[in-house]
C-alpha atoms as a PDB file:
ATOM      1  CA  UNK A   1     102.477 109.197 103.113  1.00  0.00           C
ATOM      2  CA  UNK A   2      99.426 109.055 104.578  1.00  0.00           C
ATOM      3  CA  UNK A   3      96.150 109.372 104.030  1.00  0.00           C
ATOM      4  CA  UNK A   4      93.215 111.894 104.993  1.00  0.00           C
ATOM      5  CA  UNK A   5      89.950 111.692 105.699  1.00  0.00           C
ATOM      6  CA  UNK A   6      87.303 114.023 107.113  1.00  0.00           C
ATOM      7  CA  UNK A   7      83.750 113.426 108.464  1.00  0.00           C
ATOM      8  CA  UNK A   8      85.461 110.395 109.637  1.00  0.00           C
ATOM      9  CA  UNK A   9      82.756 109.806 112.057  1.00  0.00           C
ATOM     10  CA  UNK A  10      79.674 110.167 109.832  1.00  0.00           C
ATOM     11  CA  UNK A  11      77.990 107.013 108.278  1.00  0.00           C
ATOM     12  CA  UNK A  12      80.212 107.551 105.019  1.00  0.00           C
ATOM     13  CA  UNK A  13      83.233 108.766 106.581  1.00  0.00           C
ATOM     14  CA  UNK A  14      83.280 106.145 109.011  1.00  0.00           C
ATOM     15  CA  UNK A  15      82.395 102.983 107.034  1.00  0.00           C
ATOM     16  CA  UNK A  16      85.215 104.413 104.475  1.00  0.00           C
ATOM     17  CA  UNK A  17      88.000 104.406 107.661  1.00  0.00           C
ATOM     18  CA  UNK A  18      86.908 101.101 108.064  1.00  0.00           C
ATOM     19  CA  UNK A  19      86.493  99.712 104.884  1.00  0.00           C
ATOM     20  CA  UNK A  20      90.171 101.187 104.266  1.00  0.00           C
ATOM     21  CA  UNK A  21      91.850  99.791 107.649  1.00  0.00           C
ATOM     22  CA  UNK A  22      90.348  96.228 106.671  1.00  0.00           C
ATOM     23  CA  UNK A  23      91.724  96.681 102.816  1.00  0.00           C
ATOM     24  CA  UNK A  24      95.017  96.462 104.918  1.00  0.00           C
ATOM     25  CA  UNK A  25      95.528 100.631 104.630  1.00  0.00           C
ATOM     26  CA  UNK A  26      97.005 101.282 107.947  1.00  0.00           C
ATOM     27  CA  UNK A  27      99.010 105.373 107.277  1.00  0.00           C
ATOM     28  CA  UNK A  28      94.708 106.732 107.773  1.00  0.00           C
ATOM     29  CA  UNK A  29      94.614 109.712 109.657  1.00  0.00           C
ATOM     30  CA  UNK A  30      91.171 111.176 110.379  1.00  0.00           C
ATOM     31  CA  UNK A  31      89.918 114.775 110.905  1.00  0.00           C
ATOM     32  CA  UNK A  32      87.184 114.986 113.908  1.00  0.00           C
ATOM     33  CA  UNK A  33      85.713 117.673 116.489  1.00  0.00           C
ATOM     34  CA  UNK A  34      86.410 117.106 119.785  1.00  0.00           C
ATOM     35  CA  UNK A  35      82.660 116.784 119.987  1.00  0.00           C
ATOM     36  CA  UNK A  36      82.235 114.580 117.309  1.00  0.00           C
ATOM     37  CA  UNK A  37      80.559 110.498 117.686  1.00  0.00           C
ATOM     38  CA  UNK A  38      83.820 108.364 117.534  1.00  0.00           C
ATOM     39  CA  UNK A  39      82.180 105.285 117.953  1.00  0.00           C
ATOM     40  CA  UNK A  40      82.904 103.602 114.443  1.00  0.00           C
ATOM     41  CA  UNK A  41      86.842 104.173 114.667  1.00  0.00           C
ATOM     42  CA  UNK A  42      87.123 102.948 118.941  1.00  0.00           C
ATOM     43  CA  UNK A  43      88.719  99.593 117.547  1.00  0.00           C
ATOM     44  CA  UNK A  44      90.618 101.024 114.924  1.00  0.00           C
ATOM     45  CA  UNK A  45      94.851 102.455 115.872  1.00  0.00           C
ATOM     46  CA  UNK A  46      94.001 105.307 113.829  1.00  0.00           C
ATOM     47  CA  UNK A  47      95.589 108.746 114.167  1.00  0.00           C
ATOM     48  CA  UNK A  48      93.627 111.254 115.191  1.00  0.00           C
ATOM     49  CA  UNK A  49      93.855 115.203 114.432  1.00  0.00           C
ATOM     50  CA  UNK A  50      91.355 117.705 115.915  1.00  0.00           C
ATOM     51  CA  UNK A  51      89.868 120.318 113.618  1.00  0.00           C
ATOM     52  CA  UNK A  52      86.990 121.633 112.003  1.00  0.00           C
ATOM     53  CA  UNK A  53      86.651 122.251 108.265  1.00  0.00           C
ATOM     54  CA  UNK A  54      85.313 126.289 109.174  1.00  0.00           C
ATOM     55  CA  UNK A  55      88.552 126.746 110.869  1.00  0.00           C
ATOM     56  CA  UNK A  56      91.441 127.039 108.065  1.00  0.00           C
ATOM     57  CA  UNK A  57      94.254 126.774 110.946  1.00  0.00           C
ATOM     58  CA  UNK A  58      93.349 123.566 112.112  1.00  0.00           C
ATOM     59  CA  UNK A  59      93.733 122.113 108.661  1.00  0.00           C
ATOM     60  CA  UNK A  60      97.354 122.607 108.278  1.00  0.00           C
ATOM     61  CA  UNK A  61      98.614 120.571 111.114  1.00  0.00           C
ATOM     62  CA  UNK A  62      96.024 117.762 109.245  1.00  0.00           C
ATOM     63  CA  UNK A  63      97.610 117.582 106.206  1.00  0.00           C
ATOM     64  CA  UNK A  64     101.295 117.126 107.073  1.00  0.00           C
ATOM     65  CA  UNK A  65     102.637 114.310 105.417  1.00  0.00           C
ATOM     66  CA  UNK A  66      99.511 113.791 103.709  1.00  0.00           C
ATOM     67  CA  UNK A  67      99.151 112.152  99.993  1.00  0.00           C
ATOM     68  CA  UNK A  68      95.989 111.213  99.553  1.00  0.00           C
ATOM     69  CA  UNK A  69      92.314 113.237 100.887  1.00  0.00           C
ATOM     70  CA  UNK A  70      89.098 111.835 100.844  1.00  0.00           C
ATOM     71  CA  UNK A  71      86.456 114.876 102.225  1.00  0.00           C
ATOM     72  CA  UNK A  72      83.590 113.418 103.081  1.00  0.00           C
ATOM     73  CA  UNK A  73      82.813 116.412 106.027  1.00  0.00           C
ATOM     74  CA  UNK A  74      79.477 117.853 105.429  1.00  0.00           C
ATOM     75  CA  UNK A  75      76.521 119.156 106.977  1.00  0.00           C
ATOM     76  CA  UNK A  76      73.271 117.254 105.792  1.00  0.00           C
ATOM     77  CA  UNK A  77      70.265 119.230 107.572  1.00  0.00           C
ATOM     78  CA  UNK A  78      67.341 119.703 105.427  1.00  0.00           C
ATOM     79  CA  UNK A  79      65.746 122.084 107.768  1.00  0.00           C
ATOM     80  CA  UNK A  80      65.447 125.729 105.732  1.00  0.00           C
ATOM     81  CA  UNK A  81      66.395 128.302 109.070  1.00  0.00           C
ATOM     82  CA  UNK A  82      70.156 126.111 109.270  1.00  0.00           C
ATOM     83  CA  UNK A  83      70.731 127.017 105.722  1.00  0.00           C
ATOM     84  CA  UNK A  84      73.719 129.484 107.131  1.00  0.00           C
ATOM     85  CA  UNK A  85      75.490 126.435 108.791  1.00  0.00           C
ATOM     86  CA  UNK A  86      75.251 124.722 106.029  1.00  0.00           C
ATOM     87  CA  UNK A  87      76.802 126.708 103.992  1.00  0.00           C
ATOM     88  CA  UNK A  88      79.477 127.726 106.093  1.00  0.00           C
ATOM     89  CA  UNK A  89      80.013 123.978 106.398  1.00  0.00           C
ATOM     90  CA  UNK A  90      79.507 122.682 103.084  1.00  0.00           C
ATOM     91  CA  UNK A  91      81.012 125.416 100.779  1.00  0.00           C
ATOM     92  CA  UNK A  92      83.171 127.498 103.015  1.00  0.00           C
ATOM     93  CA  UNK A  93      84.638 124.187 104.602  1.00  0.00           C
ATOM     94  CA  UNK A  94      85.314 122.520 100.888  1.00  0.00           C
ATOM     95  CA  UNK A  95      86.796 125.511  99.896  1.00  0.00           C
ATOM     96  CA  UNK A  96      89.173 125.605 102.876  1.00  0.00           C
ATOM     97  CA  UNK A  97      90.219 121.780 102.683  1.00  0.00           C
ATOM     98  CA  UNK A  98      91.236 121.865  98.824  1.00  0.00           C
ATOM     99  CA  UNK A  99      92.478 125.591  99.455  1.00  0.00           C
ATOM    100  CA  UNK A 100      94.637 123.436 102.097  1.00  0.00           C
ATOM    101  CA  UNK A 101      95.297 120.698  99.606  1.00  0.00           C
ATOM    102  CA  UNK A 102      96.541 122.621  96.981  1.00  0.00           C
ATOM    103  CA  UNK A 103      99.027 124.627  99.588  1.00  0.00           C
ATOM    104  CA  UNK A 104     100.330 120.839 101.632  1.00  0.00           C
ATOM    105  CA  UNK A 105     100.680 119.347  97.642  1.00  0.00           C
ATOM    106  CA  UNK A 106      98.493 116.939  97.988  1.00  0.00           C
ATOM    107  CA  UNK A 107      98.730 114.215  95.484  1.00  0.00           C
ATOM    108  CA  UNK A 108      94.826 113.678  94.805  1.00  0.00           C
ATOM    109  CA  UNK A 109      91.525 114.421  96.606  1.00  0.00           C
ATOM    110  CA  UNK A 110      88.212 112.570  96.179  1.00  0.00           C
ATOM    111  CA  UNK A 111      85.473 114.831  97.338  1.00  0.00           C
ATOM    112  CA  UNK A 112      81.984 113.784  98.308  1.00  0.00           C
ATOM    113  CA  UNK A 113      79.267 115.598  96.252  1.00  0.00           C
ATOM    114  CA  UNK A 114      75.940 114.357  96.309  1.00  0.00           C
ATOM    115  CA  UNK A 115      73.067 113.028  93.154  1.00  0.00           C
ATOM    116  CA  UNK A 116      70.963 115.765  94.430  1.00  0.00           C
ATOM    117  CA  UNK A 117      73.010 118.025  92.726  1.00  0.00           C
ATOM    118  CA  UNK A 118      72.241 116.350  89.332  1.00  0.00           C
ATOM    119  CA  UNK A 119      68.309 116.870  88.279  1.00  0.00           C
ATOM    120  CA  UNK A 120      65.059 114.703  88.744  1.00  0.00           C
ATOM    121  CA  UNK A 121      64.392 111.673  86.624  1.00  0.00           C
ATOM    122  CA  UNK A 122      62.433 108.809  86.134  1.00  0.00           C
ATOM    123  CA  UNK A 123      62.306 105.095  86.825  1.00  0.00           C
ATOM    124  CA  UNK A 124      62.018 104.443  82.927  1.00  0.00           C
ATOM    125  CA  UNK A 125      65.282 106.956  82.305  1.00  0.00           C
ATOM    126  CA  UNK A 126      67.366 107.361  85.199  1.00  0.00           C
ATOM    127  CA  UNK A 127      69.790 110.209  85.719  1.00  0.00           C
ATOM    128  CA  UNK A 128      73.537 109.867  84.785  1.00  0.00           C
ATOM    129  CA  UNK A 129      76.390 112.148  85.439  1.00  0.00           C
ATOM    130  CA  UNK A 130      75.543 114.409  82.036  1.00  0.00           C
ATOM    131  CA  UNK A 131      72.302 115.101  83.462  1.00  0.00           C
ATOM    132  CA  UNK A 132      70.855 118.733  83.966  1.00  0.00           C
ATOM    133  CA  UNK A 133      72.100 119.674  86.994  1.00  0.00           C
ATOM    134  CA  UNK A 134      70.339 121.318  89.668  1.00  0.00           C
ATOM    135  CA  UNK A 135      67.057 122.910  87.901  1.00  0.00           C
ATOM    136  CA  UNK A 136      64.551 120.936  89.204  1.00  0.00           C
ATOM    137  CA  UNK A 137      65.876 120.134  92.575  1.00  0.00           C
ATOM    138  CA  UNK A 138      66.079 123.969  93.392  1.00  0.00           C
ATOM    139  CA  UNK A 139      62.186 124.466  93.636  1.00  0.00           C
ATOM    140  CA  UNK A 140      62.833 122.457  97.028  1.00  0.00           C
ATOM    141  CA  UNK A 141      64.771 125.461  98.421  1.00  0.00           C
ATOM    142  CA  UNK A 142      67.055 122.500 100.355  1.00  0.00           C
ATOM    143  CA  UNK A 143      69.820 123.629 102.209  1.00  0.00           C
ATOM    144  CA  UNK A 144      71.687 120.914 102.301  1.00  0.00           C
ATOM    145  CA  UNK A 145      71.359 120.434  98.342  1.00  0.00           C
ATOM    146  CA  UNK A 146      71.726 123.867  97.925  1.00  0.00           C
ATOM    147  CA  UNK A 147      74.501 124.262  99.377  1.00  0.00           C
ATOM    148  CA  UNK A 148      76.019 121.174  97.805  1.00  0.00           C
ATOM    149  CA  UNK A 149      75.375 122.130  94.777  1.00  0.00           C
ATOM    150  CA  UNK A 150      77.514 125.902  95.176  1.00  0.00           C
ATOM    151  CA  UNK A 151      80.306 123.204  97.067  1.00  0.00           C
ATOM    152  CA  UNK A 152      80.627 121.272  93.801  1.00  0.00           C
ATOM    153  CA  UNK A 153      80.920 124.889  91.562  1.00  0.00           C
ATOM    154  CA  UNK A 154      83.386 125.733  93.528  1.00  0.00           C
ATOM    155  CA  UNK A 155      85.507 122.383  94.197  1.00  0.00           C
ATOM    156  CA  UNK A 156      85.792 122.403  90.194  1.00  0.00           C
ATOM    157  CA  UNK A 157      87.469 125.945  90.056  1.00  0.00           C
ATOM    158  CA  UNK A 158      90.338 124.350  92.103  1.00  0.00           C
ATOM    159  CA  UNK A 159      90.693 121.649  88.630  1.00  0.00           C
ATOM    160  CA  UNK A 160      91.715 125.246  87.009  1.00  0.00           C
ATOM    161  CA  UNK A 161      94.053 125.575  89.665  1.00  0.00           C
ATOM    162  CA  UNK A 162      96.329 122.412  89.433  1.00  0.00           C
ATOM    163  CA  UNK A 163      94.445 120.409  91.903  1.00  0.00           C
ATOM    164  CA  UNK A 164      93.733 116.627  91.276  1.00  0.00           C
ATOM    165  CA  UNK A 165      90.708 116.148  91.893  1.00  0.00           C
ATOM    166  CA  UNK A 166      87.619 113.305  91.751  1.00  0.00           C
ATOM    167  CA  UNK A 167      84.270 114.001  92.824  1.00  0.00           C
ATOM    168  CA  UNK A 168      81.950 111.551  93.531  1.00  0.00           C
ATOM    169  CA  UNK A 169      78.179 111.001  94.184  1.00  0.00           C
ATOM    170  CA  UNK A 170      76.566 108.697  96.186  1.00  0.00           C
ATOM    171  CA  UNK A 171      72.745 107.933  96.198  1.00  0.00           C
ATOM    172  CA  UNK A 172      70.915 106.785  99.112  1.00  0.00           C
ATOM    173  CA  UNK A 173      73.156 105.181 101.289  1.00  0.00           C
ATOM    174  CA  UNK A 174      72.452 101.865 103.772  1.00  0.00           C
ATOM    175  CA  UNK A 175      74.506 100.385 106.440  1.00  0.00           C
ATOM    176  CA  UNK A 176      75.884 100.361 110.061  1.00  0.00           C
ATOM    177  CA  UNK A 177      78.111 103.196 111.872  1.00  0.00           C
ATOM    178  CA  UNK A 178      74.440 105.520 110.908  1.00  0.00           C
ATOM    179  CA  UNK A 179      75.190 106.991 114.429  1.00  0.00           C
ATOM    180  CA  UNK A 180      73.104 109.726 113.905  1.00  0.00           C
ATOM    181  CA  UNK A 181      70.930 108.084 112.635  1.00  0.00           C
ATOM    182  CA  UNK A 182      70.586 109.675 109.306  1.00  0.00           C
ATOM    183  CA  UNK A 183      69.419 107.413 106.598  1.00  0.00           C
ATOM    184  CA  UNK A 184      69.185 105.125 108.801  1.00  0.00           C
ATOM    185  CA  UNK A 185      66.185 106.776 110.015  1.00  0.00           C
ATOM    186  CA  UNK A 186      63.905 105.320 107.636  1.00  0.00           C
ATOM    187  CA  UNK A 187      64.807 101.866 108.484  1.00  0.00           C
ATOM    188  CA  UNK A 188      64.239 102.597 112.012  1.00  0.00           C
ATOM    189  CA  UNK A 189      60.714 103.808 111.680  1.00  0.00           C
ATOM    190  CA  UNK A 190      59.776 101.202 109.322  1.00  0.00           C
ATOM    191  CA  UNK A 191      61.120  98.146 111.795  1.00  0.00           C
ATOM    192  CA  UNK A 192      59.057  99.507 114.435  1.00  0.00           C
ATOM    193  CA  UNK A 193      56.131  99.771 113.110  1.00  0.00           C
ATOM    194  CA  UNK A 194      56.258 103.515 113.217  1.00  0.00           C
ATOM    195  CA  UNK A 195      55.513 104.083 109.009  1.00  0.00           C
ATOM    196  CA  UNK A 196      52.106 103.851 108.714  1.00  0.00           C
ATOM    197  CA  UNK A 197      52.225 104.845 105.071  1.00  0.00           C
ATOM    198  CA  UNK A 198      54.714 106.030 102.276  1.00  0.00           C
ATOM    199  CA  UNK A 199      55.594 108.879 100.307  1.00  0.00           C
ATOM    200  CA  UNK A 200      55.218 108.607  96.467  1.00  0.00           C
ATOM    201  CA  UNK A 201      58.525 108.898  95.082  1.00  0.00           C
ATOM    202  CA  UNK A 202      61.343 106.813  95.451  1.00  0.00           C
ATOM    203  CA  UNK A 203      65.366 106.835  95.649  1.00  0.00           C
ATOM    204  CA  UNK A 204      68.328 104.637  94.525  1.00  0.00           C
ATOM    205  CA  UNK A 205      69.735 102.770  97.846  1.00  0.00           C
ATOM    206  CA  UNK A 206      73.277 101.387  97.733  1.00  0.00           C
ATOM    207  CA  UNK A 207      75.326  99.665 100.215  1.00  0.00           C
ATOM    208  CA  UNK A 208      77.630 102.035 102.050  1.00  0.00           C
ATOM    209  CA  UNK A 209      80.474  99.197 101.340  1.00  0.00           C
ATOM    210  CA  UNK A 210      79.393  99.749  97.684  1.00  0.00           C
ATOM    211  CA  UNK A 211      80.293 103.557  98.054  1.00  0.00           C
ATOM    212  CA  UNK A 212      83.234 102.634 100.212  1.00  0.00           C
ATOM    213  CA  UNK A 213      85.186 100.757  97.571  1.00  0.00           C
ATOM    214  CA  UNK A 214      83.961 102.710  94.844  1.00  0.00           C
ATOM    215  CA  UNK A 215      85.707 105.700  96.472  1.00  0.00           C
ATOM    216  CA  UNK A 216      88.917 103.811  96.739  1.00  0.00           C
ATOM    217  CA  UNK A 217      88.821 102.435  92.810  1.00  0.00           C
ATOM    218  CA  UNK A 218      88.315 106.386  92.045  1.00  0.00           C
ATOM    219  CA  UNK A 219      91.354 107.071  94.550  1.00  0.00           C
ATOM    220  CA  UNK A 220      93.140 104.443  92.558  1.00  0.00           C
ATOM    221  CA  UNK A 221      92.006 104.791  88.625  1.00  0.00           C
ATOM    222  CA  UNK A 222      90.158 107.884  88.193  1.00  0.00           C
ATOM    223  CA  UNK A 223      91.103 111.002  86.273  1.00  0.00           C
ATOM    224  CA  UNK A 224      91.705 114.655  87.671  1.00  0.00           C
ATOM    225  CA  UNK A 225      88.171 115.951  87.093  1.00  0.00           C
ATOM    226  CA  UNK A 226      86.002 113.366  86.493  1.00  0.00           C
ATOM    227  CA  UNK A 227      82.998 112.594  88.393  1.00  0.00           C
ATOM    228  CA  UNK A 228      80.837 109.581  89.122  1.00  0.00           C
ATOM    229  CA  UNK A 229      77.317 108.506  90.395  1.00  0.00           C
ATOM    230  CA  UNK A 230      78.159 105.688  93.065  1.00  0.00           C
ATOM    231  CA  UNK A 231      74.737 103.721  93.485  1.00  0.00           C
ATOM    232  CA  UNK A 232      73.302 100.803  92.567  1.00  0.00           C
ATOM    233  CA  UNK A 233      72.046  99.452  89.336  1.00  0.00           C
ATOM    234  CA  UNK A 234      69.603  97.220  90.866  1.00  0.00           C
ATOM    235  CA  UNK A 235      68.771 100.003  93.195  1.00  0.00           C
ATOM    236  CA  UNK A 236      65.933 102.197  91.760  1.00  0.00           C
ATOM    237  CA  UNK A 237      63.165 101.523  93.850  1.00  0.00           C
ATOM    238  CA  UNK A 238      60.087 103.581  95.177  1.00  0.00           C
ATOM    239  CA  UNK A 239      59.771 103.644  98.723  1.00  0.00           C
ATOM    240  CA  UNK A 240      56.745 101.359  98.834  1.00  0.00           C
ATOM    241  CA  UNK A 241      59.047  98.528  96.969  1.00  0.00           C
ATOM    242  CA  UNK A 242      61.878  99.778 100.012  1.00  0.00           C
ATOM    243  CA  UNK A 243      59.617  99.984 102.576  1.00  0.00           C
ATOM    244  CA  UNK A 244      58.070  96.822 101.963  1.00  0.00           C
ATOM    245  CA  UNK A 245      61.527  95.205 101.546  1.00  0.00           C
ATOM    246  CA  UNK A 246      62.974  96.618 104.567  1.00  0.00           C
ATOM    247  CA  UNK A 247      59.679  95.473 106.652  1.00  0.00           C
ATOM    248  CA  UNK A 248      59.731  91.742 105.538  1.00  0.00           C
ATOM    249  CA  UNK A 249      63.662  91.676 106.456  1.00  0.00           C
ATOM    250  CA  UNK A 250      62.525  93.139 109.738  1.00  0.00           C
ATOM    251  CA  UNK A 251      59.706  90.970 109.966  1.00  0.00           C
ATOM    252  CA  UNK A 252      57.180  93.295 110.664  1.00  0.00           C
ATOM    253  CA  UNK A 253      53.972  94.463 108.408  1.00  0.00           C
ATOM    254  CA  UNK A 254      54.690  96.930 105.757  1.00  0.00           C
ATOM    255  CA  UNK A 255      52.933  99.859 105.808  1.00  0.00           C
ATOM    256  CA  UNK A 256      49.796  99.529 103.809  1.00  0.00           C
ATOM    257  CA  UNK A 257      49.390 103.416 101.731  1.00  0.00           C
ATOM    258  CA  UNK A 258      50.520 105.971  99.711  1.00  0.00           C
ATOM    259  CA  UNK A 259      50.132 109.238 102.124  1.00  0.00           C
ATOM    260  CA  UNK A 260      48.703 111.879  99.939  1.00  0.00           C
ATOM    261  CA  UNK A 261      50.386 114.967  98.668  1.00  0.00           C
ATOM    262  CA  UNK A 262      48.328 117.624 100.067  1.00  0.00           C
ATOM    263  CA  UNK A 263      48.410 115.647 103.673  1.00  0.00           C
ATOM    264  CA  UNK A 264      52.343 115.030 103.911  1.00  0.00           C
ATOM    265  CA  UNK A 265      53.302 118.640 102.871  1.00  0.00           C
ATOM    266  CA  UNK A 266      50.408 120.213 105.590  1.00  0.00           C
ATOM    267  CA  UNK A 267      51.801 117.981 107.980  1.00  0.00           C
ATOM    268  CA  UNK A 268      55.684 119.075 106.979  1.00  0.00           C
ATOM    269  CA  UNK A 269      54.404 122.754 107.357  1.00  0.00           C
ATOM    270  CA  UNK A 270      52.965 122.354 110.941  1.00  0.00           C
ATOM    271  CA  UNK A 271      56.369 120.672 111.948  1.00  0.00           C
ATOM    272  CA  UNK A 272      58.389 123.936 110.469  1.00  0.00           C
ATOM    273  CA  UNK A 273      55.987 125.868 112.948  1.00  0.00           C
ATOM    274  CA  UNK A 274      56.630 123.729 115.870  1.00  0.00           C
ATOM    275  CA  UNK A 275      60.419 124.000 114.792  1.00  0.00           C
ATOM    276  CA  UNK A 276      60.617 127.151 114.750  1.00  0.00           C
ATOM    277  CA  UNK A 277      58.542 128.050 117.821  1.00  0.00           C
ATOM    278  CA  UNK A 278      60.206 124.587 120.079  1.00  0.00           C
ATOM    279  CA  UNK A 279      63.560 125.423 118.272  1.00  0.00           C
ATOM    280  CA  UNK A 280      64.332 121.916 116.928  1.00  0.00           C
ATOM    281  CA  UNK A 281      65.170 120.746 113.930  1.00  0.00           C
ATOM    282  CA  UNK A 282      62.116 118.123 113.052  1.00  0.00           C
ATOM    283  CA  UNK A 283      62.763 114.649 111.266  1.00  0.00           C
ATOM    284  CA  UNK A 284      59.707 115.737 108.937  1.00  0.00           C
ATOM    285  CA  UNK A 285      59.432 119.207 107.787  1.00  0.00           C
ATOM    286  CA  UNK A 286      57.646 120.484 104.486  1.00  0.00           C
ATOM    287  CA  UNK A 287      60.913 120.567 102.548  1.00  0.00           C
ATOM    288  CA  UNK A 288      61.534 116.610 103.106  1.00  0.00           C
ATOM    289  CA  UNK A 289      57.516 116.485 102.677  1.00  0.00           C
ATOM    290  CA  UNK A 290      57.877 117.453  98.976  1.00  0.00           C
ATOM    291  CA  UNK A 291      61.050 115.523  98.184  1.00  0.00           C
ATOM    292  CA  UNK A 292      59.469 112.010  99.229  1.00  0.00           C
ATOM    293  CA  UNK A 293      57.261 112.557  96.216  1.00  0.00           C
ATOM    294  CA  UNK A 294      59.985 113.502  93.930  1.00  0.00           C
ATOM    295  CA  UNK A 295      62.075 111.001  91.631  1.00  0.00           C
ATOM    296  CA  UNK A 296      65.720 109.900  92.683  1.00  0.00           C
ATOM    297  CA  UNK A 297      66.265 107.575  90.103  1.00  0.00           C
ATOM    298  CA  UNK A 298      69.969 107.062  89.339  1.00  0.00           C
ATOM    299  CA  UNK A 299      72.108 105.059  86.947  1.00  0.00           C
ATOM    300  CA  UNK A 300      75.650 104.153  88.602  1.00  0.00           C
ATOM    301  CA  UNK A 301      77.150 102.751  84.799  1.00  0.00           C
ATOM    302  CA  UNK A 302      80.134 104.993  84.383  1.00  0.00           C
ATOM    303  CA  UNK A 303      81.104 103.778  87.855  1.00  0.00           C
ATOM    304  CA  UNK A 304      80.436  99.818  86.905  1.00  0.00           C
ATOM    305  CA  UNK A 305      82.290 100.372  83.887  1.00  0.00           C
ATOM    306  CA  UNK A 306      85.349 102.364  84.137  1.00  0.00           C
ATOM    307  CA  UNK A 307      86.150 101.468  88.165  1.00  0.00           C
ATOM    308  CA  UNK A 308      84.600  98.297  88.719  1.00  0.00           C
ATOM    309  CA  UNK A 309      82.387  99.551  91.472  1.00  0.00           C
ATOM    310  CA  UNK A 310      80.750  96.488  93.279  1.00  0.00           C
ATOM    311  CA  UNK A 311      76.761  96.244  93.066  1.00  0.00           C
ATOM    312  CA  UNK A 312      75.786  93.905  95.700  1.00  0.00           C
ATOM    313  CA  UNK A 313      72.045  93.263  96.613  1.00  0.00           C
ATOM    314  CA  UNK A 314      71.065  95.740  98.863  1.00  0.00           C
ATOM    315  CA  UNK A 315      69.071  93.303 101.255  1.00  0.00           C
ATOM    316  CA  UNK A 316      72.234  92.764 102.598  1.00  0.00           C
ATOM    317  CA  UNK A 317      72.726  96.183 103.645  1.00  0.00           C
ATOM    318  CA  UNK A 318      69.282  96.425 105.124  1.00  0.00           C
ATOM    319  CA  UNK A 319      70.149  93.439 107.515  1.00  0.00           C
ATOM    320  CA  UNK A 320      73.604  94.419 108.439  1.00  0.00           C
ATOM    321  CA  UNK A 321      72.086  98.025 109.129  1.00  0.00           C
ATOM    322  CA  UNK A 322      68.880  96.469 111.298  1.00  0.00           C
ATOM    323  CA  UNK A 323      71.531  94.435 112.993  1.00  0.00           C
ATOM    324  CA  UNK A 324      73.807  97.405 113.925  1.00  0.00           C
ATOM    325  CA  UNK A 325      70.708  99.557 115.405  1.00  0.00           C
ATOM    326  CA  UNK A 326      69.313  96.467 117.022  1.00  0.00           C
ATOM    327  CA  UNK A 327      73.138  95.974 119.353  1.00  0.00           C
ATOM    328  CA  UNK A 328      73.357  99.449 119.486  1.00  0.00           C
ATOM    329  CA  UNK A 329      69.717 100.251 121.249  1.00  0.00           C
ATOM    330  CA  UNK A 330      67.655 102.121 117.996  1.00  0.00           C
ATOM    331  CA  UNK A 331      65.817  99.333 118.128  1.00  0.00           C
END
């Protein structure tokens, strides 16, 4: 019986495939689109099935003889014009996958949601799995956050249909094989000396390999209906502290000042206009600018105690990311 991973071309999916492979799993099957980057998969002997989670007819062959499914595929976009596309992938795509799993008799599914379905918190009182959901995040009108919240709501409906489903919520992942790049863009900007300042918020930073092991343990140990924050207990950091740490490891000067909120948001709205006029998705927009000042702090205590999720120092993940970005000429 096989293990299927969706989203295997992304930061998390690519690392998860490699993590499971080097843990001795050989009956791995990946669902990828023909246009997806397969850099993280090239040196592994894997069964590839070409399909798309937005096309339900492509999922049935992908799930043949599959016992376990890790559903990692998602569209990570914080650009409001991409809301329709985000909904199609993150909400409708997830429903398609879980319907197909139910019909195929899959034994267990680990679905990757996000901690952004939870509300904002503080360094002194980080959010856990029981934190009031989404209310303080809705004001940002972030298409990724909003669609992942709706997708999680719909995923939970499958529990009533008898699907054995566990939900994991990674925090801000750091590591190699970030081909787009996604979270690594922040590391690249600091390492290149382009981050002149830092926003006033913070986040929980975690080694992507710890998240992969947390997911493997969730598949092995977690009960249906449970959810877990996959983060680092010592990973709650202000962006100032994180940027300074990255700069130290990269051997460059750290950003010197906090960017005023009003200036950041003004710049975000300017890129909104430029992006719409010239039809591109800017890395900085009015949503990302405002979210940079939000306190995204979380507690992974449940995953540590119940799953045994490892807690590697974030310095190691930053070092590996920098080496990988250098090797593949992002730096």
